[in-house]
CSV table of C-alpha atoms and ligand atoms in Angstrom, one decimal:
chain,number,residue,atom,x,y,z
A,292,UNK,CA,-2.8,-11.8,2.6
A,293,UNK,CA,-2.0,-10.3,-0.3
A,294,UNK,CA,-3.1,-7.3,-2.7
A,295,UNK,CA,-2.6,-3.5,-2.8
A,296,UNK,CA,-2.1,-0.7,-0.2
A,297,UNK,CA,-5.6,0.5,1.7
A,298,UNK,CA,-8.3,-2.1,0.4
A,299,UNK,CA,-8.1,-3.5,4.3
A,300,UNK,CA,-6.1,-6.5,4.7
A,301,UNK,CA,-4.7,-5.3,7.8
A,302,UNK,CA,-8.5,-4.6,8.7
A,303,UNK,CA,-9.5,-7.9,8.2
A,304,UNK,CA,-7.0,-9.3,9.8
A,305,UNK,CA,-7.8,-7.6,13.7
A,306,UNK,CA,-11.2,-8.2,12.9
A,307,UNK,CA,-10.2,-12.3,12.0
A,308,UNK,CA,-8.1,-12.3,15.6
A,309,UNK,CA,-11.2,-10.4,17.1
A,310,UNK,CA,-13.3,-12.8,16.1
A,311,UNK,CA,-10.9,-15.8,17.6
A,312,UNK,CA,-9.9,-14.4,20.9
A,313,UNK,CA,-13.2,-12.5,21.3
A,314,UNK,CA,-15.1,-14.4,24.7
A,315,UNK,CA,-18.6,-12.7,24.2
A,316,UNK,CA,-19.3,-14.9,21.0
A,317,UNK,CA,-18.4,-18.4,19.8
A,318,UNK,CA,-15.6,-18.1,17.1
A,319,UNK,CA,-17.3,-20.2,14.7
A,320,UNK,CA,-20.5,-17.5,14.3
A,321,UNK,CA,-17.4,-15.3,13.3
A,322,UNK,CA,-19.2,-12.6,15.2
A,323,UNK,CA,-17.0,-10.9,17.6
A,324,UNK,CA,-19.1,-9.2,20.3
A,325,UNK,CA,-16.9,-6.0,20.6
A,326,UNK,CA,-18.2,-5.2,24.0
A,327,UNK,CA,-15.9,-7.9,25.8
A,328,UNK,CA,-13.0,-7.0,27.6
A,329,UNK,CA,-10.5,-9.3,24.6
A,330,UNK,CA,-12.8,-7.3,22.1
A,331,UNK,CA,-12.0,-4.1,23.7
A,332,UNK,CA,-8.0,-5.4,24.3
A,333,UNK,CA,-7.7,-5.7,20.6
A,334,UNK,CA,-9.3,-2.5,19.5
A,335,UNK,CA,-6.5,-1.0,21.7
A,336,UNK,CA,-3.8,-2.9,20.4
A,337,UNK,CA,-2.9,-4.4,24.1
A,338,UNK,CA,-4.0,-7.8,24.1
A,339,UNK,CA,-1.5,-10.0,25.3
A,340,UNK,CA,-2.3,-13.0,22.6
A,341,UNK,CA,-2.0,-10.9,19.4
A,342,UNK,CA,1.0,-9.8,18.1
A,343,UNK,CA,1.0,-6.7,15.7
A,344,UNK,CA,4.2,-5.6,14.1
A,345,UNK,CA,4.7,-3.3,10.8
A,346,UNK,CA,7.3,-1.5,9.5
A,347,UNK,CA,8.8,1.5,11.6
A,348,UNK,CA,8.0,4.8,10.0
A,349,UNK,CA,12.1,5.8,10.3
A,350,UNK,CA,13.1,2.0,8.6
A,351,UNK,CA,13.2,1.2,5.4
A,352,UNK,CA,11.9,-2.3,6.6
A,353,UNK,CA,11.0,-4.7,9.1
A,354,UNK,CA,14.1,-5.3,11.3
A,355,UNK,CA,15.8,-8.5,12.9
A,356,UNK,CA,14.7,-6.9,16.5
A,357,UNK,CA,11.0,-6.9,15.8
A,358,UNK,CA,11.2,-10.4,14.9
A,359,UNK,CA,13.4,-12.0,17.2
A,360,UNK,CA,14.4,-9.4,19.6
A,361,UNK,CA,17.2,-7.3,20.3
A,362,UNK,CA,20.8,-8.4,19.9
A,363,UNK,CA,21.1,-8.4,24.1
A,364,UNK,CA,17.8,-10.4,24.5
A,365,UNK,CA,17.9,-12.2,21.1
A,366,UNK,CA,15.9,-15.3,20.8
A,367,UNK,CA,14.5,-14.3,24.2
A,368,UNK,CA,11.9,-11.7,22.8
A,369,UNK,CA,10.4,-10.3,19.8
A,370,UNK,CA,7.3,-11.9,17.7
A,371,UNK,CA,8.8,-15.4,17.3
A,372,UNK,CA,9.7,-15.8,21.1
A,373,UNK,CA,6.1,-14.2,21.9
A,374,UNK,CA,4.6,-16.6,20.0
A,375,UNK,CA,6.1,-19.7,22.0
A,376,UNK,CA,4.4,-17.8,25.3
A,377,UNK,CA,1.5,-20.0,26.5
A,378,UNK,CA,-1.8,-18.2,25.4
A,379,UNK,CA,-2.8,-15.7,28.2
A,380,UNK,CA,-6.7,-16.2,27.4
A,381,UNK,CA,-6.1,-19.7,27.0
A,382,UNK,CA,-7.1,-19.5,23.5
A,383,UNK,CA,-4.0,-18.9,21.1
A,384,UNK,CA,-1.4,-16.8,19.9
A,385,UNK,CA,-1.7,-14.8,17.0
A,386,UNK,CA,0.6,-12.6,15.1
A,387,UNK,CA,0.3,-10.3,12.0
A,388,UNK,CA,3.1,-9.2,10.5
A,389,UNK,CA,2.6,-6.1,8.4
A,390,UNK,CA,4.9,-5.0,5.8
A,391,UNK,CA,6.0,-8.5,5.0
A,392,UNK,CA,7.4,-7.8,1.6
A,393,UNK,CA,10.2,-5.6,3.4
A,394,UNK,CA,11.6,-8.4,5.6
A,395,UNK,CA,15.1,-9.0,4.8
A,396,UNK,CA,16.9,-12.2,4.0
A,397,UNK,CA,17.8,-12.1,7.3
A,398,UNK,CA,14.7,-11.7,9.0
A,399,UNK,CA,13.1,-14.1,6.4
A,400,UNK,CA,15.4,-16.8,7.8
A,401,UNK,CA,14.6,-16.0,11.2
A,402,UNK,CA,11.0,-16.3,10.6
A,403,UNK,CA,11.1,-19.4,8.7
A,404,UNK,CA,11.6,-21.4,11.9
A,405,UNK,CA,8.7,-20.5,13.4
A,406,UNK,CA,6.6,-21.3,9.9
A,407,UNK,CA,8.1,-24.5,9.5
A,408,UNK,CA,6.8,-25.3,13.3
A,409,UNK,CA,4.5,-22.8,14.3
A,410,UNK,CA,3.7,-23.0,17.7
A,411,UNK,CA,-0.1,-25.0,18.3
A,412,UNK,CA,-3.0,-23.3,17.5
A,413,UNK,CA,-1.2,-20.0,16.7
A,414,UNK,CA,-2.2,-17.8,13.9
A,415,UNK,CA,0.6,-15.9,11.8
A,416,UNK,CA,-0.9,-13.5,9.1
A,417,UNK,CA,1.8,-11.9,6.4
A,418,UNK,CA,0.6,-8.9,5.2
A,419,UNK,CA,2.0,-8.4,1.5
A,420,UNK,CA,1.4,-6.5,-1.7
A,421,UNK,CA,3.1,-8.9,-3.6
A,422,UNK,CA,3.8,-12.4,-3.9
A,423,UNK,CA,6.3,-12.0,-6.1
A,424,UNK,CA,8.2,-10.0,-3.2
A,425,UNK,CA,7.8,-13.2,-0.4
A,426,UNK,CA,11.1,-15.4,-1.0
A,427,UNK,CA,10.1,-19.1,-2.0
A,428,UNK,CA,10.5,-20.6,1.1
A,429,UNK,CA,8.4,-18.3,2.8
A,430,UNK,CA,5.8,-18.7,0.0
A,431,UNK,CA,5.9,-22.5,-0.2
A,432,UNK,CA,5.2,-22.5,3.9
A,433,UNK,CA,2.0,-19.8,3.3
A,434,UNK,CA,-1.8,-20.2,2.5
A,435,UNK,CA,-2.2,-17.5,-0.4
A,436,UNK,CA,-5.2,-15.1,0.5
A,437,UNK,CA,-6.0,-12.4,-2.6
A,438,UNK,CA,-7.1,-9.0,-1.6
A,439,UNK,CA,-9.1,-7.0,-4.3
A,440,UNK,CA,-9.0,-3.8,-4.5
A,441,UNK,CA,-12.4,-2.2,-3.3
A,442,UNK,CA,-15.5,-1.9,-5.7
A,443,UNK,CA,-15.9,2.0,-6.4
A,444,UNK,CA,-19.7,1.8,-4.6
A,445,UNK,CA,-18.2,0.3,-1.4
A,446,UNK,CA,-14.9,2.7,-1.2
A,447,UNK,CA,-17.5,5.6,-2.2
A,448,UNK,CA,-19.4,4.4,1.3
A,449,UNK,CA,-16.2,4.5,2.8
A,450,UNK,CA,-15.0,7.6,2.0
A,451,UNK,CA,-18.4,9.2,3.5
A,452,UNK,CA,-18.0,7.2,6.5
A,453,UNK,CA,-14.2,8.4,6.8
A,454,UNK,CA,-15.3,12.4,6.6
A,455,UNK,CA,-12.8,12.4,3.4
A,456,UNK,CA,-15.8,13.9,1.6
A,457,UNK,CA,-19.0,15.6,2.4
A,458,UNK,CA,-21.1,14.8,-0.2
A,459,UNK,CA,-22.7,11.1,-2.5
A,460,UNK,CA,-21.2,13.4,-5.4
A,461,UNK,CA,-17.9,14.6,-4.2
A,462,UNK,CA,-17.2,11.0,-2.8
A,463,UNK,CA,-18.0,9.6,-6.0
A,464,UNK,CA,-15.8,11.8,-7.5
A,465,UNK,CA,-12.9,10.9,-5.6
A,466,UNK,CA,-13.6,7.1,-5.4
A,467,UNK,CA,-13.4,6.9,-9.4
A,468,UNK,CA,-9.5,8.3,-8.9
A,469,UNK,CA,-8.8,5.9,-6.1
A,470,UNK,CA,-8.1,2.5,-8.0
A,471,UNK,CA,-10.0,0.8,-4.7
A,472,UNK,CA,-7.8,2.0,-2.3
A,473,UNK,CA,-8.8,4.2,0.7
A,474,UNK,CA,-5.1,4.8,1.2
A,475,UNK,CA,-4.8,6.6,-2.1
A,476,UNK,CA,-8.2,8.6,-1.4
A,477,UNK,CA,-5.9,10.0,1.8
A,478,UNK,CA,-3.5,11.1,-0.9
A,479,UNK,CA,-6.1,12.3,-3.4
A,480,UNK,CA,-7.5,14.5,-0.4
A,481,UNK,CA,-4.5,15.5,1.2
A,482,UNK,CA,-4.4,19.6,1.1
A,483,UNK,CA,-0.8,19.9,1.3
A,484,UNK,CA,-0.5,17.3,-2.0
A,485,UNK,CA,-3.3,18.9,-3.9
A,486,UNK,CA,-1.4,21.8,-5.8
A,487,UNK,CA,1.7,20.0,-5.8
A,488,UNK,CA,-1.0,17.1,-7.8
A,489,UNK,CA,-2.2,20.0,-9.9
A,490,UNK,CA,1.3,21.1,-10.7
A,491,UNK,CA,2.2,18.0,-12.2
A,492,UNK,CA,-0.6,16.9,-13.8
A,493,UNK,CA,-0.4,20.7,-15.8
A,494,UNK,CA,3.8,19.3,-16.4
A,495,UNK,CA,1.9,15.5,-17.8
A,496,UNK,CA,-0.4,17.3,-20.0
A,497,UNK,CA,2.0,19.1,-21.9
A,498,UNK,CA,3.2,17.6,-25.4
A,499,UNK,CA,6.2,17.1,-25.8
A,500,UNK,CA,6.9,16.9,-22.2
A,501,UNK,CA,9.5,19.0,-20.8
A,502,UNK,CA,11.5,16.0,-18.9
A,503,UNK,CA,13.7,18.4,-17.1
A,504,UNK,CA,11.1,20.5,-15.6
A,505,UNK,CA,9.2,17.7,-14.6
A,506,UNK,CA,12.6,15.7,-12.9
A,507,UNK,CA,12.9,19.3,-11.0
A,508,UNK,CA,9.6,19.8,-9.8
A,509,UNK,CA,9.1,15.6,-8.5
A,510,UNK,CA,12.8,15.9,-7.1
A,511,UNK,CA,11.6,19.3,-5.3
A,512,UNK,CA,8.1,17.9,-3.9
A,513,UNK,CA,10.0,14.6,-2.9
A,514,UNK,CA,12.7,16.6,-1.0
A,515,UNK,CA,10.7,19.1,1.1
A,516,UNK,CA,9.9,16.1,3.5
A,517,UNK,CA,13.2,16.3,4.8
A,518,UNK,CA,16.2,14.4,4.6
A,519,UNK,CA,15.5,10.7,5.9
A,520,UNK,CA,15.3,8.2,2.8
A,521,UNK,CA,12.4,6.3,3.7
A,522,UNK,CA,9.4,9.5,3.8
A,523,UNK,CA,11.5,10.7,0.6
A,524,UNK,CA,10.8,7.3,-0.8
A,525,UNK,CA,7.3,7.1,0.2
A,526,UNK,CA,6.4,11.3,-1.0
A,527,UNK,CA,8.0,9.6,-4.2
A,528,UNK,CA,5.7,6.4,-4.3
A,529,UNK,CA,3.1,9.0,-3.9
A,530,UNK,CA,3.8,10.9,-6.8
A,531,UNK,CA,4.2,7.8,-9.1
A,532,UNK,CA,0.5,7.1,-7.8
A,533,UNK,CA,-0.5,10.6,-9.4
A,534,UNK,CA,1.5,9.8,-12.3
A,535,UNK,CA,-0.4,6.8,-12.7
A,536,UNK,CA,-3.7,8.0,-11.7
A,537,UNK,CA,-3.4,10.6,-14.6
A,538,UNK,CA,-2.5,8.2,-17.3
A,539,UNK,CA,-5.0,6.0,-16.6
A,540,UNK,CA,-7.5,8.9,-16.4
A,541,UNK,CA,-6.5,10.1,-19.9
A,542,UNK,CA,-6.8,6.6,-21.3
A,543,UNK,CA,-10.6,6.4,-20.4
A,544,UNK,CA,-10.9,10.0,-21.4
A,545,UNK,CA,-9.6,9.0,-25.1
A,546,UNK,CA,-12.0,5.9,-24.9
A,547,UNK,CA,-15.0,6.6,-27.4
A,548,UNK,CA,-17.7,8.3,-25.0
A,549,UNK,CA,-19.8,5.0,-24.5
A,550,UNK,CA,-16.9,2.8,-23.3
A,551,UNK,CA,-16.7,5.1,-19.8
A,552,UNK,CA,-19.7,6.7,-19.7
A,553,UNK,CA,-19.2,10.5,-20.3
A,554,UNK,CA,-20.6,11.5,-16.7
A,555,UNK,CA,-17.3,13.1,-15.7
A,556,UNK,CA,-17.5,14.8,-18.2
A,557,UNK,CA,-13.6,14.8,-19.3
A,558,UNK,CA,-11.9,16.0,-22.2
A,559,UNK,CA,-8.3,15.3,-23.2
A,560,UNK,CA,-6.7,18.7,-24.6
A,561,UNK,CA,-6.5,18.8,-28.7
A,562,UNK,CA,-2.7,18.1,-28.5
A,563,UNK,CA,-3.3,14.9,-26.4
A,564,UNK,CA,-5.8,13.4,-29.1
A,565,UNK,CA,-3.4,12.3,-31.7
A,566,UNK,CA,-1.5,10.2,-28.6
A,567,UNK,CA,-2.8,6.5,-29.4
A,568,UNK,CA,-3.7,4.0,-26.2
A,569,UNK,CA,-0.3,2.7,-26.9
A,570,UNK,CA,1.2,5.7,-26.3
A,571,UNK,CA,-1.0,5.8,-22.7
A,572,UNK,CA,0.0,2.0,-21.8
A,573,UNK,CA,3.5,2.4,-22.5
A,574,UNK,CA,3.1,5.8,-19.6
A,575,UNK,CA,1.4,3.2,-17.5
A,576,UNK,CA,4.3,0.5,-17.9
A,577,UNK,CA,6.9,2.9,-17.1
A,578,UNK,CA,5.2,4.4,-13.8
A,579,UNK,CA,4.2,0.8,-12.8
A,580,UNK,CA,8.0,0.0,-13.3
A,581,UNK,CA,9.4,3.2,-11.2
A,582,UNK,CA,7.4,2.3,-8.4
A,583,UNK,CA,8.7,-1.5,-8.5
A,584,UNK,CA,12.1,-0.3,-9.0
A,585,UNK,CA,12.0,2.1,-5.7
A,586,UNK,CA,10.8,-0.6,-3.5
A,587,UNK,CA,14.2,-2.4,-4.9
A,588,UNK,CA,16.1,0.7,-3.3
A,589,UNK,CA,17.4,2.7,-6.3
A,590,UNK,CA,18.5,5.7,-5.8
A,591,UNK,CA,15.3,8.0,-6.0
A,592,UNK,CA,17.5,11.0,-8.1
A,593,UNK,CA,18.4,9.1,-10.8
A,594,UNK,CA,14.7,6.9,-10.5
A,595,UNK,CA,13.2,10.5,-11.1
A,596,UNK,CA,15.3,11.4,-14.2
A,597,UNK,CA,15.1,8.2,-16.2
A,598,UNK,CA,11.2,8.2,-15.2
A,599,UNK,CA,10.4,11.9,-16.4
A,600,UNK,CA,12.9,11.4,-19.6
A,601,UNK,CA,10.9,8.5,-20.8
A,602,UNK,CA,7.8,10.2,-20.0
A,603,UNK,CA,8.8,12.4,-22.7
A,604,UNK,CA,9.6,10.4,-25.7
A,605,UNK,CA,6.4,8.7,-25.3
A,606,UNK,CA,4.8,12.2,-25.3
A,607,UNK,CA,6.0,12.5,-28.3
A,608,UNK,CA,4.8,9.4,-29.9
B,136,ZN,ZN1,-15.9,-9.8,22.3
């Protein structure tokens, strides 16, 4: 399954193994009751035929143990062994690996075993923003499943539903920043991000851009969620999301009124006119590219000033 952070893959996924181990309805009406006690097994994440593994919030990604257990019980637990286990419901197993681009070469092997010769009847769901990020031969042993991002009506219903706004209006407003992604509306919300969001955006908006200021300021926000690598790297991914989200916002804005529709009513500052599409696309590239580049483990300080020194020759294109 395949496609961006927060549209629900992972979502659709429990609600796919709901529906198959569910023993209220008949798979095929792909109806799970959710009053059965496999229903109410899943929802807690303690049914004994699904396996659910993702990334560990202190890794950097998904380990060896996870997938084939721990070096004193290896081969004699983890997802792959769990998988061989007889189905408890008499059903079948399934597993859903989450945060599959981060399995390591290692781990990749491990689990091609099991793809080459999955056990009968079992399910495995890879959960993955990117093919391009699954090596080939776990690719060539996968059914591809394209995730869109959501429509801005039905992540607007979602953000009401989710109490990340209180009004139609206001989650309108922050749908049309979220690129489809309820994940990102988390961000966009976030209290402790917001003036830290409004920081930068005042940095982006200046012409030329002062790259040092800016390298400071992302390398400051980045570091005040402590020392570990992997939240610094995720704080960072982030702020490339802001980056992003403010480029993109100031392409529509310099789009001839009828093109977006003027409801928001946004205006680029006088300086910011002159600055052609190109200029915007070639912002977009380069934030697109940071963000590819820190999944491939570069070091974040020297990600940031590279990043915010480009940033500033194109603002003054
Ligand atoms: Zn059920």
């Amino acid at each position: 399954m395949v496609g961006p952070d927060g549209i629900g893959k992972r979502t659709f996924a429990r609600l796919l193994a709901k529906t198959m181990l569910c023993t209220g309805s008949d798979p095929s009406d792909f109806s799970p009751c959710c009053r059965c006690e496999a229903c109410a097994q899943i929802e807690a994440s303690s049914h004994p035929d699904l396996i659910e593994i993702a990334r560990l919030p202190d890794k950097t990604g998904l380990i060896m143990d996870q997938l084939v257990g721990e070096k004193e019980t290896r081969m004699r637990s983890g997802l792959c062994y769990e998988l061989r286990m007889k189905p408890y419901s008499g059903r079948r197993k399934i597993a859903i690996i989450d945060d599959a681009d981060t399995i390591a070469e290692e781990g990749a092997n491990a689990l091609l075993k099991t793809l080459e010769e999955p056990p009968p009847g079992s399910l495995i769901f890879l959960i993955s923003t990117s093919v391009q990020r699954q090596l080939p031969t776990i690719r060539s042993r996968c059914q591809l499943a394209r995730f869109q991002p959501l429509t801005a009506e039905h992540l607007s219903q979602l953000v009401l539903r989710l109490g990340f706004a209180e009004s139609e209006d206001e989650a309108r407003t922050v749908a049309a920043h979220a690129n489809g992604s309820i994940a990102t509306v988390a961000h966009w919300v976030d209290e402790d991000l917001k003036s830290f969001r409004q920081e930068l955006f005042g940095q982006l908006v200046q012409r030329p851009l002062d790259f040092t200021k800016l390298a400071k300021a992302v390398q400051g926000n980045m570091e005040s969620v402590g020392s570990d690598s992997q939240p610094r790297r995720e704080r960072l991914k982030i702020i490339l999301d802001f980056a992003l989200q403010f480029y993109r916002g100031a392409m529509q804005a310099s789009l001839p009124h009828e093109q977006h529709g003027s409801s928001e009513g946004k205006e680029l500052p006088p300086h910011w006119q002159t600055l052609g599409s190109d200029a915007f696309i070639a912002a977009i590239k380069r934030c697109l590219e940071a963000r590819e580049h820190l999944d491939r483990m570069v070091s974040p300080a020297s990600l940031i000033e590279a990043w915010a020194a480009d940033l500033a020759v194109i603002s003054r294109a």
